[in-house]
Coordinates of C-alpha atoms and ligand atoms in Angstrom, one line a residue:
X24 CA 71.9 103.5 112.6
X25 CA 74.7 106.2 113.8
X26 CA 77.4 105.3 116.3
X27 CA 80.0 108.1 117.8
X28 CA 83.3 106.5 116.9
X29 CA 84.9 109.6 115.5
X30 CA 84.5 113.2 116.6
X31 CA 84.2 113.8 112.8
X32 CA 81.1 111.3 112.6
X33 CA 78.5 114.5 113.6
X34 CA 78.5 117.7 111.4
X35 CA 79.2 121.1 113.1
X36 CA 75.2 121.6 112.6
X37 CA 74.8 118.2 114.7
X38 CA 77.2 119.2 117.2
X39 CA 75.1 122.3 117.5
X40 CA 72.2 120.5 117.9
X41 CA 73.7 118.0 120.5
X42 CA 75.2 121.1 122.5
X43 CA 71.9 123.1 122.7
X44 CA 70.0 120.0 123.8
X45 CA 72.9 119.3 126.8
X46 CA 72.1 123.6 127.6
X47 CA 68.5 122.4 127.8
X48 CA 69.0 119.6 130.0
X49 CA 71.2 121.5 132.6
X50 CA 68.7 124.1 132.3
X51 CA 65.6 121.5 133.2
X52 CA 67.0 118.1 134.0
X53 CA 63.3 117.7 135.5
X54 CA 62.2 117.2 131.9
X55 CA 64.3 114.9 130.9
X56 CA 63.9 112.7 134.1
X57 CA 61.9 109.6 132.0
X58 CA 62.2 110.0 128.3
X59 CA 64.6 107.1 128.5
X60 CA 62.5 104.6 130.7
X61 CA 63.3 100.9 129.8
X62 CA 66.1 101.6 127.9
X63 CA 69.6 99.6 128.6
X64 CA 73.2 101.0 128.5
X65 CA 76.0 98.7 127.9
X66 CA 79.2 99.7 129.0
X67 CA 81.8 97.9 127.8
X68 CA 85.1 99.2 129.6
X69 CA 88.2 97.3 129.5
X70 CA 90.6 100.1 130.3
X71 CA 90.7 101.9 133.8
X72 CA 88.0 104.6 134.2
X73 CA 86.0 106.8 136.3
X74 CA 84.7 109.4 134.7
X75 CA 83.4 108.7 132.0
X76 CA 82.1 105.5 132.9
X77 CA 80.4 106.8 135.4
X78 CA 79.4 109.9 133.5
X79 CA 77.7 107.7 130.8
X80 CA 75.7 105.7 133.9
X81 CA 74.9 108.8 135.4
X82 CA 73.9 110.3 132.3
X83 CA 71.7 107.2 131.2
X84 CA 70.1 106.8 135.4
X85 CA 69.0 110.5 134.8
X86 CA 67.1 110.1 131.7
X87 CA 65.0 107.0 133.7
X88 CA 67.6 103.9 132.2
X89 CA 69.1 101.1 133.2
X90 CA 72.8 100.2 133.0
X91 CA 74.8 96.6 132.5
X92 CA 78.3 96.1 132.9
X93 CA 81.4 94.8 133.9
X94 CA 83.8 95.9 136.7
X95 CA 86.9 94.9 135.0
X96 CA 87.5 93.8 131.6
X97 CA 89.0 90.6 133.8
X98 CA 85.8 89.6 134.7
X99 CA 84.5 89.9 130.8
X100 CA 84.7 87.1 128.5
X101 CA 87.3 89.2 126.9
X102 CA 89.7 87.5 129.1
X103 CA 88.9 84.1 127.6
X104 CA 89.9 85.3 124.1
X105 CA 86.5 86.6 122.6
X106 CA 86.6 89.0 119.6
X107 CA 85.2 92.4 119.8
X108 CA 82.9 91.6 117.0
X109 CA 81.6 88.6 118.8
X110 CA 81.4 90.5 122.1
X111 CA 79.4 93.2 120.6
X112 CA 77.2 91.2 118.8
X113 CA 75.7 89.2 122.0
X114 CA 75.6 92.6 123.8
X115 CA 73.5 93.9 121.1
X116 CA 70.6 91.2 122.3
X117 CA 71.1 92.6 125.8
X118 CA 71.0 96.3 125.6
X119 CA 69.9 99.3 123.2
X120 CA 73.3 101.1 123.2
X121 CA 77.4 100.6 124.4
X122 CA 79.5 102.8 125.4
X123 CA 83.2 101.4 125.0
X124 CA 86.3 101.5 126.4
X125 CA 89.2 99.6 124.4
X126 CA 93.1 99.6 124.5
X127 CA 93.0 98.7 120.6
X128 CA 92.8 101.9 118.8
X129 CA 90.0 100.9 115.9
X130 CA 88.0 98.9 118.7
X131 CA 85.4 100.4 119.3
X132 CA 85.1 101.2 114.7
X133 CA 85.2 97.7 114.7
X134 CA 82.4 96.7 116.6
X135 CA 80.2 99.1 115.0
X136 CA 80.8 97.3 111.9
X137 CA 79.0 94.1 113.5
X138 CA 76.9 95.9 116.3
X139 CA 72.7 95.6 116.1
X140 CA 73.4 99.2 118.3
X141 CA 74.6 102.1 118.3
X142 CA 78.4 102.0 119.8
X143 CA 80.0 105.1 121.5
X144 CA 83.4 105.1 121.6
X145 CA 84.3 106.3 124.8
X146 CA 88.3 106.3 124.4
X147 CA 90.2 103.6 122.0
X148 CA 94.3 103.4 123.2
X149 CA 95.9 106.6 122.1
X150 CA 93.6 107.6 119.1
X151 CA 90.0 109.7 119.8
X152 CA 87.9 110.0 123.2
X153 CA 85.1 111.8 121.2
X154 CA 82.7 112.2 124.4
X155 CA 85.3 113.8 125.9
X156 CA 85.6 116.2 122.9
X157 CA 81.8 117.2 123.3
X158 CA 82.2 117.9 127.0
X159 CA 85.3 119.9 126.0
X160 CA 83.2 121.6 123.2
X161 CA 79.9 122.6 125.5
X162 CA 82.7 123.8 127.9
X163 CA 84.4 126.1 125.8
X164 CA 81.0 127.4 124.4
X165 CA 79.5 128.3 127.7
X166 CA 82.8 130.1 128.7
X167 CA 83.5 132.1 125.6
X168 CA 79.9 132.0 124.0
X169 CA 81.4 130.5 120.7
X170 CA 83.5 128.2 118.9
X171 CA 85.3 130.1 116.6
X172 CA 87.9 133.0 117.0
X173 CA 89.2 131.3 119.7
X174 CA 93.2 130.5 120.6
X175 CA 93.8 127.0 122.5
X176 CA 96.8 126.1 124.3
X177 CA 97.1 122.4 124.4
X178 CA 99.7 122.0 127.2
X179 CA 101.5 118.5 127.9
X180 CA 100.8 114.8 126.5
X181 CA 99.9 115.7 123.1
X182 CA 101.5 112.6 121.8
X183 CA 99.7 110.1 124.0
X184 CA 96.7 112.3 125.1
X185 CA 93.9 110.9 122.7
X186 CA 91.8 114.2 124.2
X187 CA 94.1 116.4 122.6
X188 CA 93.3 114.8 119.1
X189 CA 90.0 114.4 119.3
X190 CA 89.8 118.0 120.2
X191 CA 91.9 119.3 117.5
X192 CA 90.6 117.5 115.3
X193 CA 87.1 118.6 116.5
X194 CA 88.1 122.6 116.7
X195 CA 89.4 122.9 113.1
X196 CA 86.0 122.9 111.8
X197 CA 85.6 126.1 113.2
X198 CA 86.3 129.6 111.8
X199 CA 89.6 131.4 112.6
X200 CA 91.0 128.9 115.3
X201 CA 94.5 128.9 116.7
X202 CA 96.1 126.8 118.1
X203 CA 99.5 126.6 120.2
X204 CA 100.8 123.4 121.1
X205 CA 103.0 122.9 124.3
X206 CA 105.1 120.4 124.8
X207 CA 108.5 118.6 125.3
X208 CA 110.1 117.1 122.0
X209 CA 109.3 114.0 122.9
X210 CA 105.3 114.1 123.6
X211 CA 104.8 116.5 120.2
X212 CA 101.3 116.0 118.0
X213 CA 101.9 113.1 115.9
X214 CA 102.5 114.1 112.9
X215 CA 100.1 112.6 111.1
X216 CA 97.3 114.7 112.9
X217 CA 99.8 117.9 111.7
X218 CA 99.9 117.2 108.1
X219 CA 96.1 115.8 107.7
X220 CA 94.1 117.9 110.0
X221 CA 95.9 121.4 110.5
X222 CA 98.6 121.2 107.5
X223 CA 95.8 120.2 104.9
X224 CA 93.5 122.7 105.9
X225 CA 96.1 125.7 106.8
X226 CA 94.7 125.9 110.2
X227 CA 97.4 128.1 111.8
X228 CA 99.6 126.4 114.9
X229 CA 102.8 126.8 116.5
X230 CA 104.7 124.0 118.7
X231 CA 106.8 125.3 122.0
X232 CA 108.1 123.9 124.9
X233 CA 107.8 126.8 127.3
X234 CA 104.0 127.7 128.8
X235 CA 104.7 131.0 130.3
X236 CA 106.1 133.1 127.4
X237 CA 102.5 131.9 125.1
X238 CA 100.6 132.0 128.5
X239 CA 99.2 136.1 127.2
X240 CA 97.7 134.8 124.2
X241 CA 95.5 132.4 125.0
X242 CA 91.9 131.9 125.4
X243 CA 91.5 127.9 126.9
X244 CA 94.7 126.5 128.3
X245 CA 93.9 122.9 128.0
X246 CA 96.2 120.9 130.5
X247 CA 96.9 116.8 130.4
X248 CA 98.2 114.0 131.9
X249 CA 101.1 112.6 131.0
X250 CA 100.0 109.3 129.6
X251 CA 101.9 107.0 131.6
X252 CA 100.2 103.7 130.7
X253 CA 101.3 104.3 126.9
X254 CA 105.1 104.6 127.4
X255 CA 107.2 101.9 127.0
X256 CA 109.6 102.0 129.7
X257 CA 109.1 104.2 133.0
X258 CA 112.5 106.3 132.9
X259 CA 110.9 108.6 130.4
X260 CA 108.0 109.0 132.3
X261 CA 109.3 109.9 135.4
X262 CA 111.5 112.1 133.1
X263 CA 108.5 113.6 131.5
X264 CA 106.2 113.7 134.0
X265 CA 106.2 116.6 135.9
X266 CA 107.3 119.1 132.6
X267 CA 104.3 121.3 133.5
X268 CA 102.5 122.1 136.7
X269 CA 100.2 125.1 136.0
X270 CA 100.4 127.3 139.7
X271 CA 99.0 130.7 140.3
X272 CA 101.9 132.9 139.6
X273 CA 102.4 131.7 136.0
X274 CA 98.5 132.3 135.5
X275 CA 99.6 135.7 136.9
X276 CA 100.2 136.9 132.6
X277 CA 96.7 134.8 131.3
X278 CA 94.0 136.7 129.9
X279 CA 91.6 137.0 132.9
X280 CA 88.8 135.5 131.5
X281 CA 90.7 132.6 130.1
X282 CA 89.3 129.1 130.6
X283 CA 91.5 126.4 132.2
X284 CA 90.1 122.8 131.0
X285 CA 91.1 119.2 131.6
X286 CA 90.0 116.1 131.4
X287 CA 91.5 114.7 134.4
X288 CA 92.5 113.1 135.9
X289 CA 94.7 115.4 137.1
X290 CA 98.3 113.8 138.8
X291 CA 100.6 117.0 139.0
X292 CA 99.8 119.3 136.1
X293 CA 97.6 122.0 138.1
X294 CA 98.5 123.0 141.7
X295 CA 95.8 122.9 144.0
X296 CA 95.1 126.6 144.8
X297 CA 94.2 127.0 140.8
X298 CA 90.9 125.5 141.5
X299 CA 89.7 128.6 143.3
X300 CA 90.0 130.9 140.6
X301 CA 87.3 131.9 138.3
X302 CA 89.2 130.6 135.6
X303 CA 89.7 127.0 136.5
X304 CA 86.6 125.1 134.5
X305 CA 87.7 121.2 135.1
X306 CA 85.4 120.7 137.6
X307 CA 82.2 122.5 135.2
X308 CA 83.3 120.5 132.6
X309 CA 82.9 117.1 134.7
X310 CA 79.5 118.4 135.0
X311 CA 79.2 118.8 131.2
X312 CA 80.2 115.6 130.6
X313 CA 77.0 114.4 132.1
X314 CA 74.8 116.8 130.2
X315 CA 76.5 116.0 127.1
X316 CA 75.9 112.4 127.0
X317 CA 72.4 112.3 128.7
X318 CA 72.1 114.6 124.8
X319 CA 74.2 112.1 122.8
X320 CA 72.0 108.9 123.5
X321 CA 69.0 110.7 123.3
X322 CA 69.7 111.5 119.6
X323 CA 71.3 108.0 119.3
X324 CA 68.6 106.2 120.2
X325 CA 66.2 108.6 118.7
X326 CA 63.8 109.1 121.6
X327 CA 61.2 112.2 121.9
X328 CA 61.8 114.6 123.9
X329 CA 58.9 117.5 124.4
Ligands
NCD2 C1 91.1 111.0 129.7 C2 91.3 109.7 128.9 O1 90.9 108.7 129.5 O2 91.8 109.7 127.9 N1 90.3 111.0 130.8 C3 89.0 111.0 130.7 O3 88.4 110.4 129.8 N2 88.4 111.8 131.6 C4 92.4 111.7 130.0 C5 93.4 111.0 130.8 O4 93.2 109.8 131.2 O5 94.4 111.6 131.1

């Protein structure tokens, strides 16, 4: 059985795969409208969400499923105490897939070591978001028409911002990437994702604090949050929090057909009269999300599609 628990768990072939069949289904959702009649999705979300909770029930009411779940991990037994191992375990006699949502980074790996189905990891703490990396991935691909030779500018939370990992750690697999990584000090990569992903491999990066001087260069701008639920006291993040706003003028120097991503949900970092130009994709790529993971539980639970 294959769960999504780290963007590294599919091959650049089965991310190829999964990418094609989310182009197919936003080409014809029509034909994709039953091939997952009967079938349950779990979600398991004990973290605040909106998107991709919803995305995963939208994706799964699409394809002609049915969803359980809880509104609040307050109203789950996870508030009496139970284990994710238990949790997962009783869910598996309920539904045929989980998506989940978990504060504990290694969550979501855990339960897919007891799980009787597949488990999607659809954010664990400050560590991957992998789902979010595939909507990021079909985004960038039906933008640029590839995923290699591409500069990314990762602008903001790159500490925190489990997006920002997933995706790097996504992207290196692909020929001659760049990336440039904007930041203040204190919200920098980890450096554990420097030395094992980019160092190891000699995939070229720089780190700066200013956006405008790299802003030529780039090819996606990818813009976060500042991830104010992980710090642990609120004087840095009212310190840290508005470091980058992305307005018209400083797009003023982009590339014109660069691609403005992010996963929202957006507080301060883009200025509302960005969404109007072409080059603002956020919205698209909310769109993708849907796409994406109607494609990822069709592979994961291995139905047929025509
Ligand atoms: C992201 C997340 O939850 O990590 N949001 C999302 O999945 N759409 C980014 C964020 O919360 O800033």
């Amino acid at each position: 059985m294959k769960h999504l628990i780290d963007p590294l768990d599919f091959s650049v072939e089965e991310i190829d795969d999964l990418l094609n069949l989310a182009d197919d289904i936003a080409a014809d959702r029509q034909k994709y409208a039953h091939v997952c009649d009967g079938k349950k999705l779990a979600t398991l979300f004990s973290e605040p969400s909106t998107r991709p909770r919803l995305s995963f029930e939208a994706a799964m009411l699409n394809m002609g499923g049915s969803v359980l779940g809880f509104a609040s991990a307050d109203s789950s037994s996870a508030s009496k105490g139970e284990s994710v191992a238990d949790t997962i375990r009783v869910i598996s006699c309920y539904a045929d897939i989980c998506a989940m949502r978990h504060p504990k980074e290694g969550a979501p790996l855990r339960a897919a070591r007891y799980s009787g189905i597949p488990v999607i990891n659809a954010g664990d703490g400050g560590h991957q978001h992998p789902t979010q990396t595939l909507t990021d991935l079909m985004t960038i691909r039906r933008r640029k028409g590839r995923l290699h030779d591409l500069t990314i500018g990762l602008c903001g939370d790159l500490k925190f911002g489990r997006t920002v990992h997933s995706l790097i750690k996504s992207l290196s697999r692909y020929e001659n990437i760049r990336f440039v990584l904007i930041s203040p000090e204190e919200l920098r990569v980890p450096d554990y994702i420097l030395e094992e992903t980019l160092d190891r491999k000699g995939i070229p990066y720089k780190e700066v604090v200013d956006l405008e001087q790299v802003m030529p260069e780039l090819d996606i701008l990818y813009m976060t949050r500042v991830q104010r639920e992980r710090f642990f006291n609120e004087a840095d993040y009212v310190r840290l929090k508005d470091s980058y706003i992305l307005t018209m003028p400083k797009l003023r120097s982009a590339k014109p057909d660069m691609a403005v991503l992010h996963p929202l949900p957006r507080v301060n970092e883009i200025s509302l009269d960005v969404d109007n130009d072409p080059r603002a994709a956020y919205f698209e790529q909310v769109q993708n999300g849907v796409y994406v993971r109607m494609a990822l539980m069709i592979r994961l639970l291995g139905v047929k599609v025509c």
